[in-house]
Amino acid sequence: MTIIKKDPRVIVALDFPSAEPALELVAALDPTLCRLKVGKEMFTRFGPPFVEALVTKGFDVFLDLKFHDIPNTVAAACAAAADLGVWMINLHASGGRRMMETARERLEGLPHSPLLVAVTILTSLGQEDIAEAGFSGTPAENVLRLAKLAESSGMDGIVCSPLEAADVRPVVDSGFLLVTPGVRPSWAALGDQLRVMTPSDALNSGADYLVIGRPITAAPDPLQSLQDILTEIRAD
Ligand code: C5P
């Protein structure tokens, strides 16, 4: 597996309804201290130019669009995302082996190939939800099964809850990336996140990258919040 540079570990989730406050926040941040995540809301409103503006400023961008479609369509979407110069993209592991392998093959032929990670079971889904959707077993069992499927289908890693990272880490390669949202420093509000871990605990559970939004984006001084998180991580 390729050697992957891990620092900076924090990926700041840019979830804003308009571009101006997002760009204002980004102007206060530094690509040596964090990476950035753009999700469906901002991408749908502001599109490729917004993403390219962040890449041009020197940031590694995780384009979090969670593709899930027939193999050819997902592979073409991954190639289009790669053309934006982003650092990481994702798809749903439940789209199956052929979908993931086709996406991997398509990226391999490109001059710039982003990291490709898979969402296993959304952390918003509980036991009843996944049973109703036709999955047997517990969410944790499905996460493990899909993590192994993602690894054997050529993915670079998965997105999972930090509470699942400790179970997944021992059953995958040490270079297989675990990207975890649901991270809250002890001093931050939970917001709508219920099952959370602190940044240090998430890293100790085997996470490689921490997706953190509101504890930074909604803070009075976002750069200071980011630096406090980095200090906590380094002190651990
Ligand atoms: O503000 P907060 O730290 O809760 O932001 C977390 C980010 O990670 C959001 O962009 C959210 O959509 C994303 N995310 C998540 N849980 C998942 C998958 C993605 O919180 N299971």
PDB file of C-alpha atoms and ligand atoms in Angstrom:
ATOM      1  CA  MET A   1       0.000   0.000   0.000  1.00  0.00           C
ATOM      2  CA  THR A   2       1.224   3.555  -0.734  1.00  0.00           C
ATOM      3  CA  ILE A   3       2.648   5.583   2.133  1.00  0.00           C
ATOM      4  CA  ILE A   4       0.090   8.185   3.030  1.00  0.00           C
ATOM      5  CA  LYS A   5       0.950  11.472   4.708  1.00  0.00           C
ATOM      6  CA  LYS A   6      -1.357  11.749   7.720  1.00  0.00           C
ATOM      7  CA  ASP A   7      -0.745  15.257   9.073  1.00  0.00           C
ATOM      8  CA  PRO A   8      -2.814  17.353   9.377  1.00  0.00           C
ATOM      9  CA  ARG A   9      -5.300  14.922  10.893  1.00  0.00           C
ATOM     10  CA  VAL A  10      -8.222  17.307  11.273  1.00  0.00           C
ATOM     11  CA  ILE A  11     -10.645  17.718   8.369  1.00  0.00           C
ATOM     12  CA  VAL A  12     -12.853  20.777   8.930  1.00  0.00           C
ATOM     13  CA  ALA A  13     -16.427  20.151   7.694  1.00  0.00           C
ATOM     14  CA  LEU A  14     -17.570  23.261   5.816  1.00  0.00           C
ATOM     15  CA  ASP A  15     -21.338  23.118   6.249  1.00  0.00           C
ATOM     16  CA  PHE A  16     -22.659  26.598   5.412  1.00  0.00           C
ATOM     17  CA  PRO A  17     -25.755  27.698   3.466  1.00  0.00           C
ATOM     18  CA  SER A  18     -23.771  30.392   1.637  1.00  0.00           C
ATOM     19  CA  ALA A  19     -20.235  30.663   0.290  1.00  0.00           C
ATOM     20  CA  GLU A  20     -19.169  33.931   1.986  1.00  0.00           C
ATOM     21  CA  PRO A  21     -18.964  32.732   5.622  1.00  0.00           C
ATOM     22  CA  ALA A  22     -17.275  29.545   4.437  1.00  0.00           C
ATOM     23  CA  LEU A  23     -14.617  31.515   2.532  1.00  0.00           C
ATOM     24  CA  GLU A  24     -14.228  33.905   5.483  1.00  0.00           C
ATOM     25  CA  LEU A  25     -13.560  30.921   7.744  1.00  0.00           C
ATOM     26  CA  VAL A  26     -11.156  29.378   5.235  1.00  0.00           C
ATOM     27  CA  ALA A  27      -9.211  32.668   5.079  1.00  0.00           C
ATOM     28  CA  ALA A  28      -8.570  32.300   8.819  1.00  0.00           C
ATOM     29  CA  LEU A  29      -7.357  28.691   8.481  1.00  0.00           C
ATOM     30  CA  ASP A  30      -4.110  27.283   7.158  1.00  0.00           C
ATOM     31  CA  PRO A  31      -3.502  24.213   4.930  1.00  0.00           C
ATOM     32  CA  THR A  32      -0.659  23.113   7.201  1.00  0.00           C
ATOM     33  CA  LEU A  33      -3.095  22.870  10.147  1.00  0.00           C
ATOM     34  CA  CYS A  34      -6.175  21.252   8.608  1.00  0.00           C
ATOM     35  CA  ARG A  35      -7.860  19.810   5.567  1.00  0.00           C
ATOM     36  CA  LEU A  36     -11.386  20.761   4.425  1.00  0.00           C
ATOM     37  CA  LYS A  37     -14.547  18.759   3.693  1.00  0.00           C
ATOM     38  CA  VAL A  38     -17.184  19.908   1.206  1.00  0.00           C
ATOM     39  CA  GLY A  39     -20.467  17.992   1.348  1.00  0.00           C
ATOM     40  CA  LYS A  40     -23.649  17.735  -0.652  1.00  0.00           C
ATOM     41  CA  GLU A  41     -25.177  21.037   0.492  1.00  0.00           C
ATOM     42  CA  MET A  42     -22.299  23.324  -0.448  1.00  0.00           C
ATOM     43  CA  PHE A  43     -21.413  21.369  -3.573  1.00  0.00           C
ATOM     44  CA  THR A  44     -25.011  21.466  -4.820  1.00  0.00           C
ATOM     45  CA  ARG A  45     -25.232  25.223  -4.234  1.00  0.00           C
ATOM     46  CA  PHE A  46     -21.768  26.386  -5.236  1.00  0.00           C
ATOM     47  CA  GLY A  47     -20.406  23.579  -7.396  1.00  0.00           C
ATOM     48  CA  PRO A  48     -16.961  22.893  -8.835  1.00  0.00           C
ATOM     49  CA  PRO A  49     -15.755  26.562  -8.742  1.00  0.00           C
ATOM     50  CA  PHE A  50     -16.138  26.592  -4.944  1.00  0.00           C
ATOM     51  CA  VAL A  51     -14.153  23.356  -4.593  1.00  0.00           C
ATOM     52  CA  GLU A  52     -11.494  24.551  -7.034  1.00  0.00           C
ATOM     53  CA  ALA A  53     -11.138  27.811  -5.078  1.00  0.00           C
ATOM     54  CA  LEU A  54     -10.280  25.822  -1.946  1.00  0.00           C
ATOM     55  CA  VAL A  55      -7.827  23.607  -3.842  1.00  0.00           C
ATOM     56  CA  THR A  56      -6.185  26.719  -5.329  1.00  0.00           C
ATOM     57  CA  LYS A  57      -5.678  28.080  -1.801  1.00  0.00           C
ATOM     58  CA  GLY A  58      -3.559  24.989  -1.115  1.00  0.00           C
ATOM     59  CA  PHE A  59      -6.028  22.948   0.964  1.00  0.00           C
ATOM     60  CA  ASP A  60      -6.508  19.196   0.693  1.00  0.00           C
ATOM     61  CA  VAL A  61     -10.247  18.831   0.020  1.00  0.00           C
ATOM     62  CA  PHE A  62     -12.405  15.826   0.909  1.00  0.00           C
ATOM     63  CA  LEU A  63     -15.354  15.944  -1.519  1.00  0.00           C
ATOM     64  CA  ASP A  64     -18.014  14.140   0.535  1.00  0.00           C
ATOM     65  CA  LEU A  65     -20.662  13.269  -2.077  1.00  0.00           C
ATOM     66  CA  LYS A  66     -21.149   9.587  -1.081  1.00  0.00           C
ATOM     67  CA  PHE A  67     -21.707   8.216  -4.587  1.00  0.00           C
ATOM     68  CA  HIS A  68     -24.063   5.226  -4.931  1.00  0.00           C
ATOM     69  CA  ASP A  69     -25.211   4.195  -8.422  1.00  0.00           C
ATOM     70  CA  ILE A  70     -24.467   1.667 -11.159  1.00  0.00           C
ATOM     71  CA  PRO A  71     -20.721   0.989 -11.549  1.00  0.00           C
ATOM     72  CA  ASN A  72     -20.233   2.969 -14.767  1.00  0.00           C
ATOM     73  CA  THR A  73     -21.989   6.065 -13.396  1.00  0.00           C
ATOM     74  CA  VAL A  74     -20.076   6.026 -10.105  1.00  0.00           C
ATOM     75  CA  ALA A  75     -16.753   5.517 -11.897  1.00  0.00           C
ATOM     76  CA  ALA A  76     -17.483   8.473 -14.194  1.00  0.00           C
ATOM     77  CA  ALA A  77     -18.481  10.642 -11.212  1.00  0.00           C
ATOM     78  CA  CYS A  78     -15.235   9.687  -9.423  1.00  0.00           C
ATOM     79  CA  ALA A  79     -13.234  10.657 -12.503  1.00  0.00           C
ATOM     80  CA  ALA A  80     -15.073  14.008 -12.644  1.00  0.00           C
ATOM     81  CA  ALA A  81     -14.293  14.604  -8.956  1.00  0.00           C
ATOM     82  CA  ALA A  82     -10.637  13.714  -9.542  1.00  0.00           C
ATOM     83  CA  ASP A  83     -10.485  16.397 -12.245  1.00  0.00           C
ATOM     84  CA  LEU A  84     -11.285  18.999  -9.557  1.00  0.00           C
ATOM     85  CA  GLY A  85      -7.951  18.222  -7.899  1.00  0.00           C
ATOM     86  CA  VAL A  86      -9.476  17.016  -4.635  1.00  0.00           C
ATOM     87  CA  TRP A  87      -7.570  14.906  -2.113  1.00  0.00           C
ATOM     88  CA  MET A  88     -10.300  12.429  -1.074  1.00  0.00           C
ATOM     89  CA  ILE A  89     -13.696  11.281  -2.388  1.00  0.00           C
ATOM     90  CA  ASN A  90     -16.198   8.696  -1.172  1.00  0.00           C
ATOM     91  CA  LEU A  91     -18.922   6.262  -2.171  1.00  0.00           C
ATOM     92  CA  HIS A  92     -21.273   3.826  -0.398  1.00  0.00           C
ATOM     93  CA  ALA A  93     -19.800   0.349   0.212  1.00  0.00           C
ATOM     94  CA  SER A  94     -23.344  -1.034  -0.045  1.00  0.00           C
ATOM     95  CA  GLY A  95     -23.153  -0.236  -3.785  1.00  0.00           C
ATOM     96  CA  GLY A  96     -21.212  -3.496  -3.957  1.00  0.00           C
ATOM     97  CA  ARG A  97     -17.864  -4.888  -5.042  1.00  0.00           C
ATOM     98  CA  ARG A  98     -18.297  -4.274  -8.765  1.00  0.00           C
ATOM     99  CA  MET A  99     -19.189  -0.621  -8.205  1.00  0.00           C
ATOM    100  CA  MET A 100     -16.149  -0.076  -5.972  1.00  0.00           C
ATOM    101  CA  GLU A 101     -13.735  -1.992  -8.214  1.00  0.00           C
ATOM    102  CA  THR A 102     -14.902  -0.142 -11.329  1.00  0.00           C
ATOM    103  CA  ALA A 103     -14.390   3.210  -9.579  1.00  0.00           C
ATOM    104  CA  ARG A 104     -10.909   2.135  -8.438  1.00  0.00           C
ATOM    105  CA  GLU A 105      -9.939   1.030 -11.954  1.00  0.00           C
ATOM    106  CA  ARG A 106     -11.161   4.299 -13.478  1.00  0.00           C
ATOM    107  CA  LEU A 107      -9.143   6.387 -11.000  1.00  0.00           C
ATOM    108  CA  GLU A 108      -5.985   4.371 -11.590  1.00  0.00           C
ATOM    109  CA  GLY A 109      -5.763   5.587 -15.163  1.00  0.00           C
ATOM    110  CA  LEU A 110      -5.811   9.271 -14.205  1.00  0.00           C
ATOM    111  CA  PRO A 111      -2.861  11.626 -13.694  1.00  0.00           C
ATOM    112  CA  HIS A 112      -4.299  12.789 -10.348  1.00  0.00           C
ATOM    113  CA  SER A 113      -6.045  10.099  -8.331  1.00  0.00           C
ATOM    114  CA  PRO A 114      -7.696  11.120  -5.038  1.00  0.00           C
ATOM    115  CA  LEU A 115      -7.993   8.761  -2.085  1.00  0.00           C
ATOM    116  CA  LEU A 116     -11.195   6.744  -2.411  1.00  0.00           C
ATOM    117  CA  VAL A 117     -13.001   5.801   0.808  1.00  0.00           C
ATOM    118  CA  ALA A 118     -16.308   4.022   1.450  1.00  0.00           C
ATOM    119  CA  VAL A 119     -19.179   4.788   3.783  1.00  0.00           C
ATOM    120  CA  THR A 120     -20.242   1.587   5.573  1.00  0.00           C
ATOM    121  CA  ILE A 121     -23.455   2.067   7.588  1.00  0.00           C
ATOM    122  CA  LEU A 122     -24.505   5.674   8.169  1.00  0.00           C
ATOM    123  CA  THR A 123     -24.188   6.466  11.868  1.00  0.00           C
ATOM    124  CA  SER A 124     -27.709   7.921  11.750  1.00  0.00           C
ATOM    125  CA  LEU A 125     -29.116   4.410  11.185  1.00  0.00           C
ATOM    126  CA  GLY A 126     -30.062   2.215  14.147  1.00  0.00           C
ATOM    127  CA  GLN A 127     -30.934  -1.463  14.413  1.00  0.00           C
ATOM    128  CA  GLU A 128     -34.582  -0.994  13.377  1.00  0.00           C
ATOM    129  CA  ASP A 129     -33.680   1.190  10.402  1.00  0.00           C
ATOM    130  CA  ILE A 130     -31.239  -1.277   8.908  1.00  0.00           C
ATOM    131  CA  ALA A 131     -33.595  -4.224   9.528  1.00  0.00           C
ATOM    132  CA  GLU A 132     -36.390  -2.331   7.762  1.00  0.00           C
ATOM    133  CA  ALA A 133     -34.031  -1.624   4.857  1.00  0.00           C
ATOM    134  CA  GLY A 134     -33.394  -5.372   4.544  1.00  0.00           C
ATOM    135  CA  PHE A 135     -30.013  -5.782   6.286  1.00  0.00           C
ATOM    136  CA  SER A 136     -29.734  -8.663   8.753  1.00  0.00           C
ATOM    137  CA  GLY A 137     -27.480  -8.432  11.806  1.00  0.00           C
ATOM    138  CA  THR A 138     -26.549  -5.480  13.969  1.00  0.00           C
ATOM    139  CA  PRO A 139     -25.198  -2.173  12.641  1.00  0.00           C
ATOM    140  CA  ALA A 140     -21.773  -3.103  14.097  1.00  0.00           C
ATOM    141  CA  GLU A 141     -21.750  -6.458  12.266  1.00  0.00           C
ATOM    142  CA  ASN A 142     -22.690  -4.748   9.015  1.00  0.00           C
ATOM    143  CA  VAL A 143     -19.970  -2.116   9.486  1.00  0.00           C
ATOM    144  CA  LEU A 144     -17.349  -4.866   9.872  1.00  0.00           C
ATOM    145  CA  ARG A 145     -18.622  -6.812   6.861  1.00  0.00           C
ATOM    146  CA  LEU A 146     -18.732  -3.720   4.649  1.00  0.00           C
ATOM    147  CA  ALA A 147     -15.314  -2.532   5.886  1.00  0.00           C
ATOM    148  CA  LYS A 148     -13.771  -5.852   4.784  1.00  0.00           C
ATOM    149  CA  LEU A 149     -15.657  -5.709   1.477  1.00  0.00           C
ATOM    150  CA  ALA A 150     -14.406  -2.148   0.904  1.00  0.00           C
ATOM    151  CA  GLU A 151     -10.813  -3.193   1.638  1.00  0.00           C
ATOM    152  CA  SER A 152     -10.927  -6.217  -0.665  1.00  0.00           C
ATOM    153  CA  SER A 153     -12.529  -4.054  -3.382  1.00  0.00           C
ATOM    154  CA  GLY A 154      -9.506  -1.752  -3.430  1.00  0.00           C
ATOM    155  CA  MET A 155     -10.750   1.154  -1.318  1.00  0.00           C
ATOM    156  CA  ASP A 156      -8.198   3.261   0.583  1.00  0.00           C
ATOM    157  CA  GLY A 157     -10.328   3.298   3.726  1.00  0.00           C
ATOM    158  CA  ILE A 158     -13.764   3.861   5.195  1.00  0.00           C
ATOM    159  CA  VAL A 159     -15.781   6.554   6.929  1.00  0.00           C
ATOM    160  CA  CYS A 160     -17.050   5.283  10.278  1.00  0.00           C
ATOM    161  CA  SER A 161     -18.038   6.373  13.756  1.00  0.00           C
ATOM    162  CA  PRO A 162     -15.075   6.644  16.154  1.00  0.00           C
ATOM    163  CA  LEU A 163     -16.979   4.146  18.314  1.00  0.00           C
ATOM    164  CA  GLU A 164     -16.647   1.607  15.503  1.00  0.00           C
ATOM    165  CA  ALA A 165     -12.986   2.366  14.755  1.00  0.00           C
ATOM    166  CA  ALA A 166     -11.673   0.160  17.565  1.00  0.00           C
ATOM    167  CA  ASP A 167     -13.594  -2.854  16.199  1.00  0.00           C
ATOM    168  CA  VAL A 168     -12.587  -2.233  12.574  1.00  0.00           C
ATOM    169  CA  ARG A 169      -8.873  -1.431  13.122  1.00  0.00           C
ATOM    170  CA  PRO A 170      -7.770  -4.987  14.056  1.00  0.00           C
ATOM    171  CA  VAL A 171      -9.496  -6.624  11.058  1.00  0.00           C
ATOM    172  CA  VAL A 172      -8.088  -4.364   8.309  1.00  0.00           C
ATOM    173  CA  ASP A 173      -4.587  -3.500   7.064  1.00  0.00           C
ATOM    174  CA  SER A 174      -2.747  -0.920   9.173  1.00  0.00           C
ATOM    175  CA  GLY A 175      -2.595   1.366   6.106  1.00  0.00           C
ATOM    176  CA  PHE A 176      -6.376   1.191   5.562  1.00  0.00           C
ATOM    177  CA  LEU A 177      -7.680   4.647   6.477  1.00  0.00           C
ATOM    178  CA  LEU A 178     -10.387   5.217   9.076  1.00  0.00           C
ATOM    179  CA  VAL A 179     -12.028   8.625   8.706  1.00  0.00           C
ATOM    180  CA  THR A 180     -14.284   9.490  11.643  1.00  0.00           C
ATOM    181  CA  PRO A 181     -16.931  12.197  12.082  1.00  0.00           C
ATOM    182  CA  GLY A 182     -18.798  12.411  15.406  1.00  0.00           C
ATOM    183  CA  VAL A 183     -15.764  13.912  17.147  1.00  0.00           C
ATOM    184  CA  ARG A 184     -16.196  16.418  19.968  1.00  0.00           C
ATOM    185  CA  PRO A 185     -13.506  18.012  22.142  1.00  0.00           C
ATOM    186  CA  SER A 186     -14.552  17.847  25.811  1.00  0.00           C
ATOM    187  CA  TRP A 187     -15.202  21.618  25.832  1.00  0.00           C
ATOM    188  CA  ALA A 188     -17.532  21.642  22.783  1.00  0.00           C
ATOM    189  CA  ALA A 189     -21.326  21.331  22.537  1.00  0.00           C
ATOM    190  CA  LEU A 190     -22.656  18.018  21.216  1.00  0.00           C
ATOM    191  CA  GLY A 191     -25.132  19.632  18.795  1.00  0.00           C
ATOM    192  CA  ASP A 192     -27.118  16.831  17.166  1.00  0.00           C
ATOM    193  CA  GLN A 193     -24.274  14.300  17.513  1.00  0.00           C
ATOM    194  CA  LEU A 194     -25.136  11.714  20.156  1.00  0.00           C
ATOM    195  CA  ARG A 195     -22.408   9.074  19.970  1.00  0.00           C
ATOM    196  CA  VAL A 196     -19.181  11.037  20.110  1.00  0.00           C
ATOM    197  CA  MET A 197     -15.544  10.693  21.128  1.00  0.00           C
ATOM    198  CA  THR A 198     -12.886  13.271  21.888  1.00  0.00           C
ATOM    199  CA  PRO A 199     -10.184  13.802  19.215  1.00  0.00           C
ATOM    200  CA  SER A 200      -7.528  11.998  21.287  1.00  0.00           C
ATOM    201  CA  ASP A 201      -9.795   9.040  22.056  1.00  0.00           C
ATOM    202  CA  ALA A 202     -10.790   8.736  18.384  1.00  0.00           C
ATOM    203  CA  LEU A 203      -7.103   8.633  17.328  1.00  0.00           C
ATOM    204  CA  ASN A 204      -6.318   6.126  20.086  1.00  0.00           C
ATOM    205  CA  SER A 205      -9.171   3.955  18.782  1.00  0.00           C
ATOM    206  CA  GLY A 206      -7.446   3.765  15.415  1.00  0.00           C
ATOM    207  CA  ALA A 207      -8.866   6.733  13.496  1.00  0.00           C
ATOM    208  CA  ASP A 208      -6.505   8.323  10.953  1.00  0.00           C
ATOM    209  CA  TYR A 209      -8.475  11.469  10.144  1.00  0.00           C
ATOM    210  CA  LEU A 210     -11.024  13.355  12.246  1.00  0.00           C
ATOM    211  CA  VAL A 211     -13.913  15.177  10.570  1.00  0.00           C
ATOM    212  CA  ILE A 212     -14.838  18.090  12.840  1.00  0.00           C
ATOM    213  CA  GLY A 213     -17.397  20.748  11.930  1.00  0.00           C
ATOM    214  CA  ARG A 214     -19.222  22.957  14.400  1.00  0.00           C
ATOM    215  CA  PRO A 215     -16.698  22.854  17.275  1.00  0.00           C
ATOM    216  CA  ILE A 216     -14.493  24.809  14.836  1.00  0.00           C
ATOM    217  CA  THR A 217     -16.868  26.447  12.331  1.00  0.00           C
ATOM    218  CA  ALA A 218     -19.296  27.797  14.955  1.00  0.00           C
ATOM    219  CA  ALA A 219     -16.613  28.864  17.440  1.00  0.00           C
ATOM    220  CA  PRO A 220     -16.073  32.592  18.102  1.00  0.00           C
ATOM    221  CA  ASP A 221     -12.419  32.086  17.099  1.00  0.00           C
ATOM    222  CA  PRO A 222     -12.247  29.078  14.713  1.00  0.00           C
ATOM    223  CA  LEU A 223      -8.446  29.147  14.374  1.00  0.00           C
ATOM    224  CA  GLN A 224      -8.057  29.117  18.167  1.00  0.00           C
ATOM    225  CA  SER A 225     -10.479  26.162  18.422  1.00  0.00           C
ATOM    226  CA  LEU A 226      -8.528  24.268  15.780  1.00  0.00           C
ATOM    227  CA  GLN A 227      -5.276  25.022  17.591  1.00  0.00           C
ATOM    228  CA  ASP A 228      -6.775  23.882  20.915  1.00  0.00           C
ATOM    229  CA  ILE A 229      -7.758  20.589  19.271  1.00  0.00           C
ATOM    230  CA  LEU A 230      -4.284  20.154  17.763  1.00  0.00           C
ATOM    231  CA  THR A 231      -2.704  20.874  21.143  1.00  0.00           C
ATOM    232  CA  GLU A 232      -4.944  18.240  22.762  1.00  0.00           C
ATOM    233  CA  ILE A 233      -3.986  15.688  20.095  1.00  0.00           C
ATOM    234  CA  ARG A 234      -0.252  16.399  20.393  1.00  0.00           C
ATOM    235  CA  ALA A 235      -0.329  16.294  24.204  1.00  0.00           C
ATOM    236  CA  ASP A 236      -1.866  12.830  24.185  1.00  0.00           C
TER     237      ASP A 236
HETATM  238  O1  C5P B   1     -20.479  19.756  12.932  1.00  0.00           O
HETATM  239  P1  C5P B   1     -20.086  18.308  13.030  1.00  0.00           P
HETATM  240  O2  C5P B   1     -18.729  18.102  13.680  1.00  0.00           O
HETATM  241  O3  C5P B   1     -21.161  17.467  13.677  1.00  0.00           O
HETATM  242  O4  C5P B   1     -19.933  17.856  11.502  1.00  0.00           O
HETATM  243  C1  C5P B   1     -19.679  16.532  11.134  1.00  0.00           C
HETATM  244  C2  C5P B   1     -19.636  16.395   9.650  1.00  0.00           C
HETATM  245  O5  C5P B   1     -19.488  15.013   9.344  1.00  0.00           O
HETATM  246  C3  C5P B   1     -20.893  16.861   8.935  1.00  0.00           C
HETATM  247  O6  C5P B   1     -20.496  17.374   7.649  1.00  0.00           O
HETATM  248  C4  C5P B   1     -21.708  15.606   8.783  1.00  0.00           C
HETATM  249  O7  C5P B   1     -22.540  15.631   7.646  1.00  0.00           O
HETATM  250  C5  C5P B   1     -20.598  14.565   8.578  1.00  0.00           C
HETATM  251  N1  C5P B   1     -20.976  13.207   8.950  1.00  0.00           N
HETATM  252  C6  C5P B   1     -21.402  12.849  10.220  1.00  0.00           C
HETATM  253  N2  C5P B   1     -21.740  11.550  10.485  1.00  0.00           N
HETATM  254  C7  C5P B   1     -21.658  10.620   9.530  1.00  0.00           C
HETATM  255  C8  C5P B   1     -21.216  10.958   8.254  1.00  0.00           C
HETATM  256  C9  C5P B   1     -20.876  12.283   7.998  1.00  0.00           C
HETATM  257  O8  C5P B   1     -21.470  13.681  11.103  1.00  0.00           O
HETATM  258  N3  C5P B   1     -21.958   9.378   9.823  1.00  0.00           N
END
